[in-house]
Coordinates of C-alpha atoms in Angstrom, one line a residue:
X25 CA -98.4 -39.6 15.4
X26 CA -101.1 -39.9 12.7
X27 CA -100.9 -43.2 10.2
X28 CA -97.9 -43.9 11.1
X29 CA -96.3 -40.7 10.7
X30 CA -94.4 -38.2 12.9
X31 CA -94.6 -34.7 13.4
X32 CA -91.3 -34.2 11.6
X33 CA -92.3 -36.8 8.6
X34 CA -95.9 -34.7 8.3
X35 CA -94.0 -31.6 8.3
X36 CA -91.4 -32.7 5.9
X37 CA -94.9 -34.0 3.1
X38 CA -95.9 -30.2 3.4
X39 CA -92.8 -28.6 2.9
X40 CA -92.9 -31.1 -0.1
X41 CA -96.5 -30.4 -1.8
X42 CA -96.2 -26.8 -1.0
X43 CA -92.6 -26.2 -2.7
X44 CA -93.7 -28.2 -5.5
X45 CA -96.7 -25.7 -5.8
X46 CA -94.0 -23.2 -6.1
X47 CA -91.9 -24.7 -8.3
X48 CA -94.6 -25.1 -10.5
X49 CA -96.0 -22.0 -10.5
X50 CA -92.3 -20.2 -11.1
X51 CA -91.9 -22.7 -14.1
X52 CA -94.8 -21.2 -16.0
X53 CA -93.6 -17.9 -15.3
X54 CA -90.0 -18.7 -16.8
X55 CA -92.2 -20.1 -19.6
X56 CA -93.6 -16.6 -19.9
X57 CA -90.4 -14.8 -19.9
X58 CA -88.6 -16.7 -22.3
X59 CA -91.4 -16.2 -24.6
X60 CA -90.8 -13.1 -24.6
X61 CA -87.1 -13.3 -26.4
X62 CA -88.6 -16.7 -28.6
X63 CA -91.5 -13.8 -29.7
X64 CA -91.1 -13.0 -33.5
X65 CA -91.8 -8.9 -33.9
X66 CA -94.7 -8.0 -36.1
X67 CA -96.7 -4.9 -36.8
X68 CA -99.6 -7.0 -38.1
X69 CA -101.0 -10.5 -37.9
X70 CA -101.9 -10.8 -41.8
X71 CA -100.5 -13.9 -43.1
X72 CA -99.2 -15.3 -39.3
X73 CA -100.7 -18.3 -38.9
X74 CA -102.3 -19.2 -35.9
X75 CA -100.4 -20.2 -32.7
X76 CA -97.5 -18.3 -33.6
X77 CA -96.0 -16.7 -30.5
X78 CA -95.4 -13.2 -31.6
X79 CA -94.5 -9.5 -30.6
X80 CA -96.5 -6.4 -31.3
X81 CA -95.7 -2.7 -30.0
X82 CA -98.3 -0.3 -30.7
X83 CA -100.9 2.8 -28.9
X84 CA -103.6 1.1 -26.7
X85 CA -107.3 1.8 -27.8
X86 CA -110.4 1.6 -26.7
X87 CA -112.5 -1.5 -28.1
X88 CA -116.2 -2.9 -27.6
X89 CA -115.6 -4.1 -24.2
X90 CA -114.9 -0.7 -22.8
X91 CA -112.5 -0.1 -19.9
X92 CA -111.5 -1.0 -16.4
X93 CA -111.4 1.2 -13.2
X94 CA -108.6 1.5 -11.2
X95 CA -109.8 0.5 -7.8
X96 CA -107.2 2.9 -5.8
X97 CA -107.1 5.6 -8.1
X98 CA -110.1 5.5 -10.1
X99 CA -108.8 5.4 -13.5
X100 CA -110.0 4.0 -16.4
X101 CA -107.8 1.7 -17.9
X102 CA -107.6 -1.4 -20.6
X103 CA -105.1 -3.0 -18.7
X104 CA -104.8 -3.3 -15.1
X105 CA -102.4 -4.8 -12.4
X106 CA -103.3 -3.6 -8.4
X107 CA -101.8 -4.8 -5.4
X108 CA -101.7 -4.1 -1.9
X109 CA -98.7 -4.6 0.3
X110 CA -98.1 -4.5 4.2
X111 CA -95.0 -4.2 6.4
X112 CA -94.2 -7.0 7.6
X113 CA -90.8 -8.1 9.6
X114 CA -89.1 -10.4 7.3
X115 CA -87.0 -13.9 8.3
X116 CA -84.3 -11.5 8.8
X117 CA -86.2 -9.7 11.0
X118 CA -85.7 -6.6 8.8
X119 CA -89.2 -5.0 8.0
X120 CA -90.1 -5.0 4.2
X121 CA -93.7 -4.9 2.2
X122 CA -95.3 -8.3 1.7
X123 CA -97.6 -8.3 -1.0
X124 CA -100.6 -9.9 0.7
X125 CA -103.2 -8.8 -2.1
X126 CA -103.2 -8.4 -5.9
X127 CA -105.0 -9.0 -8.9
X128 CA -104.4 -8.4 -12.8
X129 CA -106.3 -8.6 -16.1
X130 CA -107.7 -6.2 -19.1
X131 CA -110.5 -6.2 -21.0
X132 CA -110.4 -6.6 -24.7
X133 CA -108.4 -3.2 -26.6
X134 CA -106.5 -3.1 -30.0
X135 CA -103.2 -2.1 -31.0
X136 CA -102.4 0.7 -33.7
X137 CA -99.1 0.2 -35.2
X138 CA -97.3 1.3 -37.8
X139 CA -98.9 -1.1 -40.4
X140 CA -102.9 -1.6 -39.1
X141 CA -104.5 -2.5 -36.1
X142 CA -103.9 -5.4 -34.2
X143 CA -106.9 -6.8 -32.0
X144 CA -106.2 -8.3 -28.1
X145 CA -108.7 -10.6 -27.9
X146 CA -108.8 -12.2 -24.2
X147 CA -107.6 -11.3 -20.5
X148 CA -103.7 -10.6 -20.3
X149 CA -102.2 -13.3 -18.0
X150 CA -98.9 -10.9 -16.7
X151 CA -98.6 -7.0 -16.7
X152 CA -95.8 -5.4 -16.1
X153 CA -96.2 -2.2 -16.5
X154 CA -94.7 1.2 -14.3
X155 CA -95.8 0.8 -11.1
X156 CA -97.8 4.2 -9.4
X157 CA -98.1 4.1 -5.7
X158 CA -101.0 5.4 -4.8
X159 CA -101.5 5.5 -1.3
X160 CA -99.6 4.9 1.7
X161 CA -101.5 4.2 4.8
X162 CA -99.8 3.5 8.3
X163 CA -101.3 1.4 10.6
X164 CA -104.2 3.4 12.4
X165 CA -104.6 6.3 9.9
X166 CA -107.7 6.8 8.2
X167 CA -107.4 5.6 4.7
X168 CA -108.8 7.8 1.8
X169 CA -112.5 6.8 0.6
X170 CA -110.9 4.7 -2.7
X171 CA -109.0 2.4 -0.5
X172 CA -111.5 2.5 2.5
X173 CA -114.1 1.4 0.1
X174 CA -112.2 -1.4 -2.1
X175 CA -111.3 -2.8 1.6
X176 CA -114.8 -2.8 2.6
X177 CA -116.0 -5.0 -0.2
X178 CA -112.8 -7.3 -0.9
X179 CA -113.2 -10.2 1.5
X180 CA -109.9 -11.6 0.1
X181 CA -108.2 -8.8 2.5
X182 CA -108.0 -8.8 5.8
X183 CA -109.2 -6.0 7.8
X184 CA -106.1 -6.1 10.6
X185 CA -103.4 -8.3 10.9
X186 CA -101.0 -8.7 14.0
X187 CA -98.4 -6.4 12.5
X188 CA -101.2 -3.5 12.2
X189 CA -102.8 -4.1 15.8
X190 CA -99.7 -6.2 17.5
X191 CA -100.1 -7.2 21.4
X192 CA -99.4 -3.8 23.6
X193 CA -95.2 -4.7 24.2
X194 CA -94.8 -4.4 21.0
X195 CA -97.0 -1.4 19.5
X196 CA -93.8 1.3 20.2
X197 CA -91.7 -1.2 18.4
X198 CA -94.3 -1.3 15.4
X199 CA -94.7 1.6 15.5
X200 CA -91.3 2.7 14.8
X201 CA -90.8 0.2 12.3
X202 CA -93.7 1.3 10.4
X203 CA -95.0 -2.3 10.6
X204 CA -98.8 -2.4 9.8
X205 CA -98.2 0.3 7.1
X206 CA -99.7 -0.8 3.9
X207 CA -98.8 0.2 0.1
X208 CA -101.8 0.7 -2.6
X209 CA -100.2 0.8 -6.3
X210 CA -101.4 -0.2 -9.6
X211 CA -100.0 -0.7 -13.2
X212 CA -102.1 0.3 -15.9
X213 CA -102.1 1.0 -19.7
X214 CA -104.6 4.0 -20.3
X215 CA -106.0 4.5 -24.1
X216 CA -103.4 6.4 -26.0
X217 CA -100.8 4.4 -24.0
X218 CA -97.8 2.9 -25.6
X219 CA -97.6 -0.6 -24.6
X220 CA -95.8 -4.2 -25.9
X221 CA -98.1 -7.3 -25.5
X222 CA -96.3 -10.6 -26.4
X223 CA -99.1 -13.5 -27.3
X224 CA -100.4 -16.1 -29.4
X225 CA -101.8 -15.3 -33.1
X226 CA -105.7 -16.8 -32.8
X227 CA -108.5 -16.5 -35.9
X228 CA -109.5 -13.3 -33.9
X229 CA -106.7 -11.3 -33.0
X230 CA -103.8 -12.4 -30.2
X231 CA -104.0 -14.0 -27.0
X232 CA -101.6 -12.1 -24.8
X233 CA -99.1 -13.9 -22.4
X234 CA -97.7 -10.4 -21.2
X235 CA -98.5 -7.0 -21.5
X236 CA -95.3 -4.5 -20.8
X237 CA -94.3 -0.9 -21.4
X238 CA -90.8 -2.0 -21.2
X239 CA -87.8 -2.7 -23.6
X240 CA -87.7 -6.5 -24.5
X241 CA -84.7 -7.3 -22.2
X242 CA -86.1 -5.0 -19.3
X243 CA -88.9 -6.8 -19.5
X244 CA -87.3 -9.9 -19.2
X245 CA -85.3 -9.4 -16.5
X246 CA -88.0 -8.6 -14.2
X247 CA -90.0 -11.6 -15.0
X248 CA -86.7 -14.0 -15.0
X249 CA -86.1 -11.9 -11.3
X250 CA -89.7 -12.8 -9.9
X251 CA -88.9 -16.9 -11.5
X252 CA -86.0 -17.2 -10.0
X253 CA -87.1 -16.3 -6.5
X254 CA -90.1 -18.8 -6.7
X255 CA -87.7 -21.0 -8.3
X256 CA -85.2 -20.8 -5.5
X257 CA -87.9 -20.7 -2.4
X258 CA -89.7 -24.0 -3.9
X259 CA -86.4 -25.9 -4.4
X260 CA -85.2 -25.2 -1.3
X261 CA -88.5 -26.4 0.6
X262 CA -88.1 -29.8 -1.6
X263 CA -85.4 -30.2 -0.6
X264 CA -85.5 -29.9 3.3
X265 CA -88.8 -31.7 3.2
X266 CA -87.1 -34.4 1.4
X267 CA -84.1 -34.7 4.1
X268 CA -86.9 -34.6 7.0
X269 CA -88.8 -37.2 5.2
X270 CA -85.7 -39.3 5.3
X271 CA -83.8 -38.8 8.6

C-alpha cells in the first residue's frame, strides 16, 4: 500500500490517466476527420480569408524545401507516412501486426490546380495516402540494407522483442505463427502525384490538417475508423479504472 492506496486503487488511477490520454488523443483525430466534410473546396486561396478551413485537390510539386527520402524504399517524396509493424499475438490470442513504429510529415510543396498554384506551407499533421509494403522480414532473416540500416540508427526501435527471440518452448510455436515477423510500408506523395490536402488558409499558403489521395468520404471513413477505436479503448479503461477506484 503506498499513501494510502491499494494495489487495485493504483491500478484503477492508471487505467484512468492513461485512457484519458487516449480519449484525448482520438478526440483530436475526430476533430481532423470531421474537418474534412466541414472543408469548403477551392482551386485557389485568392480572396479566402485567413483561418478558413478549406479543400484543395491538385498535382504535388516540388518547392524550395526540396524532398524527403523514403527510409525503406528510398524514394523521394514531399509527403511521407512510414511505419513498422511486428506480429504480435493479440488479447485474443490470434496473431496480428502491432504497429510499434511510425512517423509522418512533408516538407513544404505546392499544389497545381485547375485555377493557379496553391502553396503548403508547414509539416502535414495526418497522411493517408496508399499504403506500399515494402518489406517483409520474419524473425531471424536477414533484412535488406534499407531496413537494416534505418534499424541501426533509430533508437526508438527495438532491436528484438520477446515475440522475435521468445524463450526455447515456444520458438516452434512462433515460428509457425509467424510471430516476430515484421512489416516495413510507407505512404507517400511523389512530385507529379495527385493528392487532396485539407488545411487552414494562412498569409502564406495553407496549413494542412490532412493530406489524402482518397475521395472525401474514403478518406473519412478511415480516419473516423482509427477515432473510433481510440475512442472505444480509452472509454473503456475510464471506465474500469473508475469501478476499481470505487469498489
Amino acid at each position: 500500500m503506498v499513501l494510502g492506496l491499494s494495489g487495485s486503487d493504483l491500478f484503477g488511477a492508471a487505467l484512468v490517466a492513461v485512457g484519458a490520454v487516449v480519449l484525448l488523443f482520438s478526440a483530436r483525430y475526430v476533430r481532423r476527420a470531421i474537418g474534412v466534410v466541414r472543408a469548403r473546396s477551392v482551386a485557389t486561396l485568392d480572396g479566402t480569408p485567413a483561418g478558413t478551413l478549406v479543400r484543395v485537390a491538385g498535382t504535388a510539386r516540388e518547392a524550395e524545401a526540396g524532398t524527403l527520402t523514403a527510409p525503406f524504399s528510398g524514394r523521394e517524396s514531399l509527403v511521407l507516412r512510414y511505419a513498422v509493424e511486428e506480429r504480435r499475438l493479440s488479447p485474443y490470442l490470434l496473431p496480428w501486426f502491432v504497429t510499434i513504429h511510425e512517423r509522418a510529415g512533408s516538407n513544404a510543396f505546392s499544389l497545381r490546380t485547375a485555377e493557379g498554384v496553391v502553396d503548403v506551407t508547414r509539416p502535414t499533421r495526418t497522411v493517408t495516402l496508399a499504403r506500399d509494403t515494402v518489406a517483409t522480414v520474419a524473425a531471424g532473416e536477414t533484412p535488406p540494407d534499407s531496413v537494416a540500416r534505418f534499424e541501426q540508427r533509430t533508437g526508438a526501435l527495438p532491436a528484438t522483442t520477446r515475440w522475435r527471440d521468445p524463450p526455447t518452448g515456444l520458438r516452434t510455436i512462433a515460428k509457425h505463427l509467424s510471430l516476430g515477423t515484421r512489416r516495413y510500408t510507407e505512404e507517400r506523395a511523389t512530385p507529379g502525384d495527385d493528392v487532396t490536402v485539407v488545411g487552414r488558409v494562412t498569409d502564406g499558403g495553407l496549413d494542412p490538417v490532412v493530406v489524402s489521395d482518397r475521395p472525401r468520404t474514403e478518406t473519412l471513413r478511415r480516419m473516423a475508423g482509427t477515432s473510433l477505436i481510440g475512442l472505444a479503448i480509452g472509454a473503456f479503461a475510464v471506465a474500469l479504472g473508475c469501478v476499481l477506484l470505487v469498489i
